[in-house]
């Protein structure tokens, strides 16, 4: 199955995205307004997926984990798209990041 991708430049800075990274990664830095559901919890937390006007952008660090989650969501009737390059690409594009404390960064 081919998973559609979206680039960070195609997403607005205030995009609603599903972040599937681990808690420490999330705490260090994430997209403002993102919804955090770690990869291992997605199946049990489908009811917590955010509402979006179009496909749900799924993001991780580099795009590998989010591609797996997007494939799972698509197979289960949720319109999803992988964010190419992940949070690394988001940060490299100069888009905003927020952290639970201190200056945000991507780990």
Steps between C-alpha positions, in 0.01 A plus 500: 500500500636838400471752781439860397748752633478869568801729539541733794485795260148388401383512863413824677697580815185439704411169335333232710728197479518164676844460662584131557843545661592383849429720805860623538510603134169683538614680817819623331317668213182462297275676254272750678148361511609144425318208660739253665422130481818287510530232230435214742176660624335595168289184466346544846446875467332537160212687663748776593605580143456869420242623251644659184348651186703265280731204551654477848874581478704249703849601616793337681871588503590415141189351338548124547276439803239746377486320165415175683229674701358671190482158329320353802255790515426477127439126531253577777299765322679814622620739229865559593817630338865465602700817567814461287818548700315517830574740781859532380377648172252718688779649714740533206233698314497750786147414606405552865566241768393501862640300792367392836786704653801690371591563139340253257715263297457172311646177640 
